[in-house]
Short mmCIF file of C-alpha atoms in Angstrom, two decimals:
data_model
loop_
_atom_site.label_atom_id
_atom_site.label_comp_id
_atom_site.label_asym_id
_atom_site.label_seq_id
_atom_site.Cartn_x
_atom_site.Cartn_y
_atom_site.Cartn_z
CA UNK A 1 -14.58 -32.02 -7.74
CA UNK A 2 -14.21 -29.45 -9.84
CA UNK A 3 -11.30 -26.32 -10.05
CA UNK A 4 -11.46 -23.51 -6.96
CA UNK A 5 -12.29 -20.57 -8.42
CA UNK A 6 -10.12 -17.64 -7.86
CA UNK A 7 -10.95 -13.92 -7.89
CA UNK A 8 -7.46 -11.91 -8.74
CA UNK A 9 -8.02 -7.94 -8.30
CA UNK A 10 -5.70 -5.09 -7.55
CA UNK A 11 -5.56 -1.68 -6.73
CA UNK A 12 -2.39 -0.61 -9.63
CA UNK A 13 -5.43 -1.36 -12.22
CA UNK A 14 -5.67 -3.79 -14.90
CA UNK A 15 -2.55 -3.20 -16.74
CA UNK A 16 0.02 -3.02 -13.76
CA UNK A 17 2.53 -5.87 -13.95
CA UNK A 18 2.35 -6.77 -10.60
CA UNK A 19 -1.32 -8.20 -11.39
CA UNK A 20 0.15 -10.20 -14.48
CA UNK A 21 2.16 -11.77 -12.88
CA UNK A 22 -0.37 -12.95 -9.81
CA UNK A 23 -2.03 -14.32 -12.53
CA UNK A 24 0.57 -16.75 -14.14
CA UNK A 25 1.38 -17.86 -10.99
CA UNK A 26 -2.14 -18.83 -10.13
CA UNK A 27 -3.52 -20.36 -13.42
CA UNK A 28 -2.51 -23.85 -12.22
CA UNK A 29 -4.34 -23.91 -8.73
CA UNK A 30 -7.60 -23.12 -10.17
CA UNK A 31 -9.88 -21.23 -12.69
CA UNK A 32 -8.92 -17.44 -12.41
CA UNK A 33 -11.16 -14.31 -13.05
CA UNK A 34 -10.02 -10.92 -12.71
CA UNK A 35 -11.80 -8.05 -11.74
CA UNK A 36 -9.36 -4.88 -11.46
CA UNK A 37 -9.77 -1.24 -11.58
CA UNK A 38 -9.28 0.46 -15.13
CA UNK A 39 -7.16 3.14 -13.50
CA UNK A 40 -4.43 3.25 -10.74
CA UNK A 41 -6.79 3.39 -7.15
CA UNK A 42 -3.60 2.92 -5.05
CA UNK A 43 -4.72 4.81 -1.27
CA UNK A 44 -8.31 4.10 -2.01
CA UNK A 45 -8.68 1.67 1.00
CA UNK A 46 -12.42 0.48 1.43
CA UNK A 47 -13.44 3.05 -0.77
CA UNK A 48 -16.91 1.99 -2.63
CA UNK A 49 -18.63 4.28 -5.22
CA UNK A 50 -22.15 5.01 -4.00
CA UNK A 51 -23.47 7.86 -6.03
CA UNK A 52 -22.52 7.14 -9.08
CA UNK A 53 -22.26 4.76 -12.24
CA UNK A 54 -19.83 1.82 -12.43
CA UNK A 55 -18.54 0.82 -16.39
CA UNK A 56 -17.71 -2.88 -16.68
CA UNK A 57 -15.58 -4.00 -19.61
CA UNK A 58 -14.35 -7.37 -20.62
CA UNK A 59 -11.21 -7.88 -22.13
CA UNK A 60 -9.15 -10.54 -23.56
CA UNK A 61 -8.51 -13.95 -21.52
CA UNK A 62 -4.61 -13.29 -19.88
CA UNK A 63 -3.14 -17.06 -19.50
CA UNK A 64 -6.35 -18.52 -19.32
CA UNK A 65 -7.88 -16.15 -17.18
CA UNK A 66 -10.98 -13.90 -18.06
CA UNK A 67 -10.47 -10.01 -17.55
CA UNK A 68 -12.72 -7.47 -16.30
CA UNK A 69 -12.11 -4.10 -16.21
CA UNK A 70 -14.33 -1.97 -13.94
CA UNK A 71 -14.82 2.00 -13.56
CA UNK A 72 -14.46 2.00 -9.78
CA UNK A 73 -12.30 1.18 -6.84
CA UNK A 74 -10.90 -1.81 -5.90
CA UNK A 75 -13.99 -2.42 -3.38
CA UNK A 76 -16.32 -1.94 -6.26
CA UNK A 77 -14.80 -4.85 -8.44
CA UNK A 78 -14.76 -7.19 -5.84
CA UNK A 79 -18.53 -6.16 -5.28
CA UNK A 80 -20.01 -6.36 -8.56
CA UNK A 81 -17.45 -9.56 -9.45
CA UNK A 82 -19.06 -11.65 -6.68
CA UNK A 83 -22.39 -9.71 -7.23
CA UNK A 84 -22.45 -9.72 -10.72
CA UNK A 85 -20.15 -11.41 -12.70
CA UNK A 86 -19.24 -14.66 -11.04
CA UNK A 87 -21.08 -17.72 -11.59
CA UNK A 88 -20.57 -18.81 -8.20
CA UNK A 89 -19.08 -17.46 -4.76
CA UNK A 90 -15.09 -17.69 -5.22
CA UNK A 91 -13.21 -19.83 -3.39
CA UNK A 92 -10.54 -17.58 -2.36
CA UNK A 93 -9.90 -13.75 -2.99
CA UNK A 94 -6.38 -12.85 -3.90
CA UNK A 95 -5.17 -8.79 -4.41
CA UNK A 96 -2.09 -7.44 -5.70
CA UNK A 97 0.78 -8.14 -5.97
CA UNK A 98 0.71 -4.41 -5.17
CA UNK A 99 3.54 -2.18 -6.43
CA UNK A 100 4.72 -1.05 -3.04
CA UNK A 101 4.65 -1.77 0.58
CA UNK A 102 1.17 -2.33 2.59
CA UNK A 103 2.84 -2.86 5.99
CA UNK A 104 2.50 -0.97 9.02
CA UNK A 105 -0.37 1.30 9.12
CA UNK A 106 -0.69 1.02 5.57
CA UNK A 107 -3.00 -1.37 5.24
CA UNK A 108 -6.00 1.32 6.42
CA UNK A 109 -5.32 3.36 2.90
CA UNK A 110 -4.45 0.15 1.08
CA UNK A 111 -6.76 -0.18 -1.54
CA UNK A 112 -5.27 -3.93 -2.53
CA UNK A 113 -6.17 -4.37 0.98
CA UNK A 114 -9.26 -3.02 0.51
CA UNK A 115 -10.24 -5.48 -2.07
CA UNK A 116 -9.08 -8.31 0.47
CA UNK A 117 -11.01 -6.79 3.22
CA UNK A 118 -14.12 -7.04 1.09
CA UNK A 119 -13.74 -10.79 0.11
CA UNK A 120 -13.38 -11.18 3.69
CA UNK A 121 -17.03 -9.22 4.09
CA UNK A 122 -18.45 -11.98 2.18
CA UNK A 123 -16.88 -14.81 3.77
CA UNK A 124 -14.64 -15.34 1.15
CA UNK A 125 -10.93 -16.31 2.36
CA UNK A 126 -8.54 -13.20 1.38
CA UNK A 127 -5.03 -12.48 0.77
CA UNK A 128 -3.47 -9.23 -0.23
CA UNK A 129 0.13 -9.65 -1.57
CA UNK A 130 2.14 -6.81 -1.67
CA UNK A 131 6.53 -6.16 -2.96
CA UNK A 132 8.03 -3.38 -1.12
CA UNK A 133 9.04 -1.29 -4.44
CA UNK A 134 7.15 1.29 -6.55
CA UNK A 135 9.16 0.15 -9.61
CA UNK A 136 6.44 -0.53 -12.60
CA UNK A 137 9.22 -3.16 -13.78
CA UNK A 138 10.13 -4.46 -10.44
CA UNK A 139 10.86 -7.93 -10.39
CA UNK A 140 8.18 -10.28 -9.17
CA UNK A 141 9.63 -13.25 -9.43
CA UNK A 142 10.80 -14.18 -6.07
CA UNK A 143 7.60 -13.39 -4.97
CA UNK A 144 5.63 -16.54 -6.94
CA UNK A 145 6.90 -19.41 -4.46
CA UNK A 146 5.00 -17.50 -1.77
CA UNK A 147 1.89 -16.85 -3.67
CA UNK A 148 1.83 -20.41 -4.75
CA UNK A 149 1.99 -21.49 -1.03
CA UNK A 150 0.20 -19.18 1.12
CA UNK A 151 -2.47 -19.57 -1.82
CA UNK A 152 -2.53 -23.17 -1.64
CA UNK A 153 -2.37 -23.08 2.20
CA UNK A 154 -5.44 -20.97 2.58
CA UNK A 155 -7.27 -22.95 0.14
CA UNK A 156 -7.04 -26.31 2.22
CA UNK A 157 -7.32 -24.20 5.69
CA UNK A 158 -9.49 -21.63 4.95
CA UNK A 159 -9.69 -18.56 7.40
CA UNK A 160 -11.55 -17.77 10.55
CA UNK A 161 -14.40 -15.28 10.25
CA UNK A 162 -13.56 -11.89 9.66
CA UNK A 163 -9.73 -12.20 9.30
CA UNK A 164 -7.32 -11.90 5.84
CA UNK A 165 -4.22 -11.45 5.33
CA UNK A 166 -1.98 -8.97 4.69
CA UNK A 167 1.54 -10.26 3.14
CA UNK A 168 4.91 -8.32 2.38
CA UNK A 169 7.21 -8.88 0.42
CA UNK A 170 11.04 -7.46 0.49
CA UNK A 171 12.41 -6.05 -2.65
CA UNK A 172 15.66 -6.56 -3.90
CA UNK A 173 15.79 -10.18 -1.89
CA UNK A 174 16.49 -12.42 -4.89
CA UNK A 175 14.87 -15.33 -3.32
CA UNK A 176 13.00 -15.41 0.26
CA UNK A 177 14.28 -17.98 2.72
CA UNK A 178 11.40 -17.58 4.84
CA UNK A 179 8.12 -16.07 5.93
CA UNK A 180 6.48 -15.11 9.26
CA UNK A 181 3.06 -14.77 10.42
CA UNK A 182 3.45 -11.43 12.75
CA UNK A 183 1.55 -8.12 14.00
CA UNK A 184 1.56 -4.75 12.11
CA UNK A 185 4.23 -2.73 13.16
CA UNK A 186 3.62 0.74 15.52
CA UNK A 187 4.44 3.91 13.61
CA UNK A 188 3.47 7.03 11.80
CA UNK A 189 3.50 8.87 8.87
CA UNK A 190 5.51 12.21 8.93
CA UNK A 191 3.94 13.92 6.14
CA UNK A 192 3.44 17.56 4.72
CA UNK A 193 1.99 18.49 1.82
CA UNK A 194 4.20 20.57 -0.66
CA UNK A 195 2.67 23.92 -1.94
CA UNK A 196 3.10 24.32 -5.97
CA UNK A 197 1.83 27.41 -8.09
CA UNK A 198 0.04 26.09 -11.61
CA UNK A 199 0.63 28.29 -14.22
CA UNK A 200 -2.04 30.77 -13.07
CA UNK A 201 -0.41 31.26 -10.01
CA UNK A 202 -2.96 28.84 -8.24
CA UNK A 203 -1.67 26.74 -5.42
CA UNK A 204 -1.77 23.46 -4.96
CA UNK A 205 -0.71 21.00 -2.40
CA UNK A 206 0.72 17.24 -2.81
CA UNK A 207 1.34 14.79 -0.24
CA UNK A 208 4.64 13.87 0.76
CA UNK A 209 6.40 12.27 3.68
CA UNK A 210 7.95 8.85 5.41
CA UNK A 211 7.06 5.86 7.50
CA UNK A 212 8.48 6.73 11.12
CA UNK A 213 8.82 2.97 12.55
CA UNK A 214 8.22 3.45 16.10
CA UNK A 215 8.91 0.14 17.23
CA UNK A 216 12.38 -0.43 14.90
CA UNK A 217 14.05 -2.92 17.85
CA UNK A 218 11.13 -5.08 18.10
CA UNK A 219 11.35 -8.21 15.96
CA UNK A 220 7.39 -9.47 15.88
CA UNK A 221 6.82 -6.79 13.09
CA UNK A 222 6.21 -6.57 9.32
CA UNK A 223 8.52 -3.99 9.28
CA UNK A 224 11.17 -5.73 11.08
CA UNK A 225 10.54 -8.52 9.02
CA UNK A 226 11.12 -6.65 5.58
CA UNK A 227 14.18 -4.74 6.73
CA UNK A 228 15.74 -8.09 7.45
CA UNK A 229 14.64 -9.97 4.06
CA UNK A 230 11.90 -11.54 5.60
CA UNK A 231 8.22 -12.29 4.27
CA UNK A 232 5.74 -10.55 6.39
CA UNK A 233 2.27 -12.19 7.01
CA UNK A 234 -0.40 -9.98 9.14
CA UNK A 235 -3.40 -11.27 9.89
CA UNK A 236 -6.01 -8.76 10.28
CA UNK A 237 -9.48 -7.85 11.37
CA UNK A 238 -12.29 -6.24 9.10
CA UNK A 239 -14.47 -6.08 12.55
CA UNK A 240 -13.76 -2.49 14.53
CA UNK A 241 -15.17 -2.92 17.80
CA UNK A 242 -12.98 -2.52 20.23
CA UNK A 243 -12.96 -5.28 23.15
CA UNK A 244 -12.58 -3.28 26.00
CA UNK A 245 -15.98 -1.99 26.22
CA UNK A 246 -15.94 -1.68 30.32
CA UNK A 247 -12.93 0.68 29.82
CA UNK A 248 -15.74 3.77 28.55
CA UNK A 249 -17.85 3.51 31.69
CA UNK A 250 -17.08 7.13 31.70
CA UNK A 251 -19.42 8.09 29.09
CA UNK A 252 -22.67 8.77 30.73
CA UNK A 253 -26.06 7.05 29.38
CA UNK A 254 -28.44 9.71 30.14
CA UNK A 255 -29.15 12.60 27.86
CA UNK B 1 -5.76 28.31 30.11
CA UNK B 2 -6.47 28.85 25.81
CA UNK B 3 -9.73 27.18 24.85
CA UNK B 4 -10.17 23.71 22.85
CA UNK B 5 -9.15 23.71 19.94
CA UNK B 6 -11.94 21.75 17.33
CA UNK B 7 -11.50 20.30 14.02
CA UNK B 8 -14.45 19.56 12.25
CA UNK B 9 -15.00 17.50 8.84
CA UNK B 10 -17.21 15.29 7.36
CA UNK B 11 -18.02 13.54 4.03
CA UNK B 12 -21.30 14.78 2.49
CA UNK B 13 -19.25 18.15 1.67
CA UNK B 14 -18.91 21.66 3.27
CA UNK B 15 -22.46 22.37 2.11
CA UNK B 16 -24.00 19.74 3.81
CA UNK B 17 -26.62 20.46 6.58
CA UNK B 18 -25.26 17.92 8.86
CA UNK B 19 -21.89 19.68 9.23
CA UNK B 20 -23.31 23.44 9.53
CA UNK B 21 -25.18 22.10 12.85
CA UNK B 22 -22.48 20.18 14.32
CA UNK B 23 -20.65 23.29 13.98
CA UNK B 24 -23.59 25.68 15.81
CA UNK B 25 -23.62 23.42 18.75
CA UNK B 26 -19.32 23.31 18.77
CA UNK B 27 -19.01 26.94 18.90
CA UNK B 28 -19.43 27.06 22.84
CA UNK B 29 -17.07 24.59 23.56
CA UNK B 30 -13.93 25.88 21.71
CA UNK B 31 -12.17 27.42 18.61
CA UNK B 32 -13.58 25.37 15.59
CA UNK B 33 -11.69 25.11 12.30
CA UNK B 34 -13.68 23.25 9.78
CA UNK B 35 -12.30 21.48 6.79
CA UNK B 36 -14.29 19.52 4.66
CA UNK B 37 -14.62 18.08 1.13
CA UNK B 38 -15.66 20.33 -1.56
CA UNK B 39 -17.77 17.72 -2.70
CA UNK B 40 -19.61 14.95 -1.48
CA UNK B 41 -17.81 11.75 -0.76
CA UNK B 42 -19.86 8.91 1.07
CA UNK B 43 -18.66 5.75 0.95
CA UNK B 44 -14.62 6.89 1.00
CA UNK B 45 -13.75 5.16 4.07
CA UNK B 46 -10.01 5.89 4.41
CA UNK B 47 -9.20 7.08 1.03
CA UNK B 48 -6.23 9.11 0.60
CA UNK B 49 -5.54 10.96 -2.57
CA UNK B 50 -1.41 10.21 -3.63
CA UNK B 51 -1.51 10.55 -7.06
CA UNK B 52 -3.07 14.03 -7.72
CA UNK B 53 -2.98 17.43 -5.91
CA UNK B 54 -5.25 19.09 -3.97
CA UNK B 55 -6.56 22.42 -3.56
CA UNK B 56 -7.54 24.16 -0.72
CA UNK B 57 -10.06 27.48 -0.63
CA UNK B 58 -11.00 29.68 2.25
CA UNK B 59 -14.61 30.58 2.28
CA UNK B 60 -16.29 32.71 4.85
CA UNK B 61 -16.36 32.24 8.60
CA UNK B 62 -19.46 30.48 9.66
CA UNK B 63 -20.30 30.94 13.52
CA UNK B 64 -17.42 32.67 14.12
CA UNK B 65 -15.78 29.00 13.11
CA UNK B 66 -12.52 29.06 9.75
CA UNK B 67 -14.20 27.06 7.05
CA UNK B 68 -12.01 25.48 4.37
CA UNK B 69 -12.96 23.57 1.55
CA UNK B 70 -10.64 20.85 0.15
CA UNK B 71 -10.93 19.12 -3.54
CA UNK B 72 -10.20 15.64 -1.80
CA UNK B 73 -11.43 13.04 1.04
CA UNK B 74 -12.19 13.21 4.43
CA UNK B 75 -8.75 12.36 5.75
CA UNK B 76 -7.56 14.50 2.97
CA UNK B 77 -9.13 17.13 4.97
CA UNK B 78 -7.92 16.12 8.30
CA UNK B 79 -4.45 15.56 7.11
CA UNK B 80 -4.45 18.49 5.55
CA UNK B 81 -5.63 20.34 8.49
CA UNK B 82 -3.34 19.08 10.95
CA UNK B 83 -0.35 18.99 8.97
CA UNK B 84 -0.44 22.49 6.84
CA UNK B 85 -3.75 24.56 7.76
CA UNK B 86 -3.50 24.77 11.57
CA UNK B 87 -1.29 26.24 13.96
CA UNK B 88 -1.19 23.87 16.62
CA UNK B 89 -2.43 20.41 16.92
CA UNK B 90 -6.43 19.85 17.44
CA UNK B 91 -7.31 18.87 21.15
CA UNK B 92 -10.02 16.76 18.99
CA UNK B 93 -11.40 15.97 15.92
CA UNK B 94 -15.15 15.66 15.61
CA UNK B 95 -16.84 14.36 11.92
CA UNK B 96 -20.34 14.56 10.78
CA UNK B 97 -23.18 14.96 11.48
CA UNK B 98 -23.54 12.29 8.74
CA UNK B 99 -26.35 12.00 6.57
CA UNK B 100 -27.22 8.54 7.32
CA UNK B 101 -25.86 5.73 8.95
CA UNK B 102 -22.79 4.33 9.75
CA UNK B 103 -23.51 1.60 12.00
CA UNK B 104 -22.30 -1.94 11.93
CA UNK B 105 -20.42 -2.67 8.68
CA UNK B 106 -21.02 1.01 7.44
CA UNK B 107 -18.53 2.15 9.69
CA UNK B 108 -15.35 0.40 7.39
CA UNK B 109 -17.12 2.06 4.29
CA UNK B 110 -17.86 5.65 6.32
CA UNK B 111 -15.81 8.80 5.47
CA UNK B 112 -17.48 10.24 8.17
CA UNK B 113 -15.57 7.69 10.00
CA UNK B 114 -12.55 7.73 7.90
CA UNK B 115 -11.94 11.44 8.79
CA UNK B 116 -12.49 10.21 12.47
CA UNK B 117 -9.73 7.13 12.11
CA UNK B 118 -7.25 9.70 10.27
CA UNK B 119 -7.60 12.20 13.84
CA UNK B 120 -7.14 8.96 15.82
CA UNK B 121 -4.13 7.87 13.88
CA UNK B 122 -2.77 11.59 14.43
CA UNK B 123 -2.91 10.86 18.41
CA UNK B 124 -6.18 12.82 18.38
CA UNK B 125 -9.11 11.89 20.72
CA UNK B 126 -11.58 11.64 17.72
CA UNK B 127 -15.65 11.31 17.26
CA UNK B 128 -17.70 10.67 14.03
CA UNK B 129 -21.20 11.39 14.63
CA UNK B 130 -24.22 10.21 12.13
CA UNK B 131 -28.23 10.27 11.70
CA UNK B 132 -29.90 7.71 10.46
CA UNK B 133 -31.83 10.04 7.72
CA UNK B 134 -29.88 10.64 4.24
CA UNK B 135 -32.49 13.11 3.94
CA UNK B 136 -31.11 16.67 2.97
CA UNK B 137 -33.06 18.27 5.20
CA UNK B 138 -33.07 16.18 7.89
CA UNK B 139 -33.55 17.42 11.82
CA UNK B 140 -30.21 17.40 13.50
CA UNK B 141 -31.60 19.48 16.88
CA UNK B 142 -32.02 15.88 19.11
CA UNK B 143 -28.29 15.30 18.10
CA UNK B 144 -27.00 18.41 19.60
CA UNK B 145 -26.69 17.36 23.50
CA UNK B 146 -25.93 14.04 22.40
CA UNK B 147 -22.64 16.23 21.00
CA UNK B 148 -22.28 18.39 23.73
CA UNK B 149 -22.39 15.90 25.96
CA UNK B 150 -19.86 13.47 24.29
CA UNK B 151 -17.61 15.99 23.09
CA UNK B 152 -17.44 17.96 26.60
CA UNK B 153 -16.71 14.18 28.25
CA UNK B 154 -13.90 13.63 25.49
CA UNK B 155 -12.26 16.34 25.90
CA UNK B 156 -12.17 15.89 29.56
CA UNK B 157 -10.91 12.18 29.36
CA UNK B 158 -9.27 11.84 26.31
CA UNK B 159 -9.17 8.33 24.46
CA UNK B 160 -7.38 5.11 24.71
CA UNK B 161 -4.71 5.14 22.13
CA UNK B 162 -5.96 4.26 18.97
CA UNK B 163 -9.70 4.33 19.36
CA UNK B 164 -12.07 6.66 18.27
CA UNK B 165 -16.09 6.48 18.56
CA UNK B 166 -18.37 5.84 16.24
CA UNK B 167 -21.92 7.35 17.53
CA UNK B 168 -25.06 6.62 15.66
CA UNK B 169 -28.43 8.36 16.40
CA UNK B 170 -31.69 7.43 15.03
CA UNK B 171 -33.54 9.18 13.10
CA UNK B 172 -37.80 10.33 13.81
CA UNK B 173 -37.08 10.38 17.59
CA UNK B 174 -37.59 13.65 19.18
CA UNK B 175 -35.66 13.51 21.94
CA UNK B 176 -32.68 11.30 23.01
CA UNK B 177 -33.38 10.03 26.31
CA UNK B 178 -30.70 7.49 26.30
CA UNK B 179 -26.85 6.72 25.01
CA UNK B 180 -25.19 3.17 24.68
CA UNK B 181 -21.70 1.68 24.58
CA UNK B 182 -22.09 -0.77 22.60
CA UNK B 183 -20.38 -3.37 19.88
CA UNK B 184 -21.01 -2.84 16.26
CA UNK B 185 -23.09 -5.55 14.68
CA UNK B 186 -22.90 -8.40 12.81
CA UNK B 187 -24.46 -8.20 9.51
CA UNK B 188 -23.96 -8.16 5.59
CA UNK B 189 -25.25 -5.95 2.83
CA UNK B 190 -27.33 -7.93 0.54
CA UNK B 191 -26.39 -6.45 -2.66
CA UNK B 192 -26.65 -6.48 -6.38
CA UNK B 193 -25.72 -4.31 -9.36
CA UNK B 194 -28.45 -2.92 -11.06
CA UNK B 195 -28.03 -2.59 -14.82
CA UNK B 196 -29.17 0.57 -16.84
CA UNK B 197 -28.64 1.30 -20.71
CA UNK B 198 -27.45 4.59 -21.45
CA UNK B 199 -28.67 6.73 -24.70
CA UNK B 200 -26.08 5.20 -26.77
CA UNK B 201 -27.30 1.47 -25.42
CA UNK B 202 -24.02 0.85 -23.65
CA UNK B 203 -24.26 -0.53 -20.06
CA UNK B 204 -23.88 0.95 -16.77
CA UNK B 205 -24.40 -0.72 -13.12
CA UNK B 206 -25.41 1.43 -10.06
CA UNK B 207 -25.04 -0.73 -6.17
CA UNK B 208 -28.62 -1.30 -4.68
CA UNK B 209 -28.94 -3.82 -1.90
CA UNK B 210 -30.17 -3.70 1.78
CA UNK B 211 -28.42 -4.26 5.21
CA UNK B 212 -29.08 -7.52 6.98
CA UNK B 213 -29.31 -7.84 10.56
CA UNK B 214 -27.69 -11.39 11.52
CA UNK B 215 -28.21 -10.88 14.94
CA UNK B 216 -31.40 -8.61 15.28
CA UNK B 217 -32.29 -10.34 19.22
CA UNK B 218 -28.78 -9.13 20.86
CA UNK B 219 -29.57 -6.14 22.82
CA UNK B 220 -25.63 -5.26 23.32
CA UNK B 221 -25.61 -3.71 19.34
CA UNK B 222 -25.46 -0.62 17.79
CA UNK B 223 -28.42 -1.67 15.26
CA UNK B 224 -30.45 -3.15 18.58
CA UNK B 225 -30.11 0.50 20.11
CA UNK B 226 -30.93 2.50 16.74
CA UNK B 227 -33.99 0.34 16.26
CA UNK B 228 -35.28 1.13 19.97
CA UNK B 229 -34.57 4.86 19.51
CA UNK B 230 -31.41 4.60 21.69
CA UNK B 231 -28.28 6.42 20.37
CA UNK B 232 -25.30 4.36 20.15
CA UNK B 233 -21.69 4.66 20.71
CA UNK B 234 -19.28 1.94 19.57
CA UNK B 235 -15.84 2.86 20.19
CA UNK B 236 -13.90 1.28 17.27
CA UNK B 237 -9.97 0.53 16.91
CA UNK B 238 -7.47 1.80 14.08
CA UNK B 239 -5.31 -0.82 14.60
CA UNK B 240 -6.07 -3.92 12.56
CA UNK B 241 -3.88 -6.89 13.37
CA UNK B 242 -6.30 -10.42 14.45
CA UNK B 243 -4.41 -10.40 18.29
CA UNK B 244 -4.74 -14.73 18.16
CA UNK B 245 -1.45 -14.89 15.99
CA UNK B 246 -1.00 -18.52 17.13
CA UNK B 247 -3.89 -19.92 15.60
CA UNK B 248 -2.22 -19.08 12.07
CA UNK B 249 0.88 -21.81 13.13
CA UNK B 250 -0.22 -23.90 9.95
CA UNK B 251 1.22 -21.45 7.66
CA UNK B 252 4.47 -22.90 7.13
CA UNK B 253 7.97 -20.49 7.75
CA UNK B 254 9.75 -22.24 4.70
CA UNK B 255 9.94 -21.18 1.34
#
């Protein structure tokens, strides 16, 4: 039988750390090949480049693994990997480990998500794997033990149609204890954007804000999870329907 | 009692055609505010720029609505809008008219629909309206009582919390005698990177592919209505957590 094949992308781009590191901690449960962004697409969600051009660029092998760089957004190199590049359909799809936290309502701008939502388009059993610090030198170490078993986990279970994961991981926990399969936590983001003159006296405007948890007693969160040094795993949908279809009988059907 | 107050956006720009007729059949309903991208950007689903600024300009009134453009995304736009450029919160937000469709799986790639999910994560009862014609000059005039209808019913009844609807008309019909609730469906793009040599002989790739239908005989779809020149609604969630948590229970706690 021979090696799964794994497709490792990212949404910090090729050269983040957290990406490295995915990738030494994968080599041994398969044949990686990774297709990342060449520049940072953090916030990019499900973003795909339509109307225009997509560069593709291979790079040296990184512990065994080859390495693609691609002009677009994390959707894209997913696409034209699978499309494109791959010899076969991967086995699994594996994002991240992103430099920061996708919990919450995160994971709608998440482009590491994004690139897990789009295995999971194709079928593909997806993970994104996310540590809850911007630092470009955090420490990813305690993260490997749960990459090496949620990734070994999915492999033998696989994943029901239409479903990936979205995993968290605390930073500044030197080694996890545990990790817990649990719902996206309620809550908003308080944002504003700041107003800055260039040197022309232009303004300009730049996002800034914080997570308001809105559930912060409840303990069946990701967010509760990672305030308590817990591993976060949310399952969720790529499908948007909502079930309750009988609840818009109000809308009338003639025109 | 003040009147309605509309946000409009969308994501083939502020000079698209689509969005200058959503906004002529709006202006009886309310005060419109219109912010949209300064250029075009199908395909962004929920991208969110973080790691650049934006700017914002103020061009001329356009049936008596405030038009700004923004050099960002469609929930750039609506962030932007709701958080810095308005003076109250929107009673609703209403995207489009699209340029072509975003039924089915288009609706996780749609900007359209992103600026929609971004009102709907606001608290905002939210619509993102779409044609099936990317053509430029396409005829929007059998969408407009599909709009007045919808938008006078939402604004009457408001939305379950975190849902918005994702309407789809079909193009070449000349009248709309019928609307739909109905479930997005199932179906994959069949895609493939075409490859192109540029003067200097390096390679580019541009997406082609076409949508397939997987289940083309259910009549309770948004693709079965757009085929038989019925437009449909499919009210889609924000949220994205799988609700059948316990069938993950073979992912182990311990690490």
């Amino acid at each position: 039988m021979s090696k799964p094949l794994i497709l490792v992308s990212n949404d910090d781009g090729i050269s983040a750390k957290g990406v490295h590191e995915l990738i030494k901690s994968l080599q041994h449960l398969g044949e990686v090949v990774c297709v990342c962004p060449e520049s940072p697409q953090s916030g990019m969600g499900m973003a795909l480049t339509v109307n225009s051009p997509l560069r593709v660029k291979k790079l040296e092998d990184y512990h065994g693994a080859a390495m693609y760089q691609v002009s677009g957004t994390p959707v894209d190199c997913v696409k034209i990997a699978v499309d494109n590049l791959l010899s076969r359909k991967p086995d699994i799809v594996v994002s991240g480990i992103n430099h920061g936290s996708n919990a919450a309502i995160n994971v709608v701008y998440s482009g590491t998500m994004g690139a897990a939502f789009e295995g999971c388009a194709y079928g593909i059993p997806s993970i994104g794997f996310s540590l809850t610090s911007h630092d470009e030198d955090a420490d990813f170490t305690p993260c490997l033990p749960v990459v090496d078993k949620l990734v070994k986990a999915v492999l033998e279970k696989g994943m029901p149609e239409g479903v990936c994961l979205n995993v968290n991981m605390p930073a500044n926990v030197a080694e996890y204890s545990e990790m817990r399969v649990v719902r996206g936590c309620k809550g908003k983001w308080n944002d504003r954007y700041e107003e800055y003159h260039d040197p022309a006296h232009r303004p300009f405007y730049w996002l800034a804000g914080n997570f308001v948890n809105e559930e912060p007693d409840n303990h069946d969160t990701d967010e509760w999870c990672l305030a308590n040094g817990i591993v976060s795993i949310v399952p969720v949908l790529l499908e948007r329907t909502y079930p309750l279809l009988d609840e818009f009988k109000w809308i009338p059907n003639e025109l």
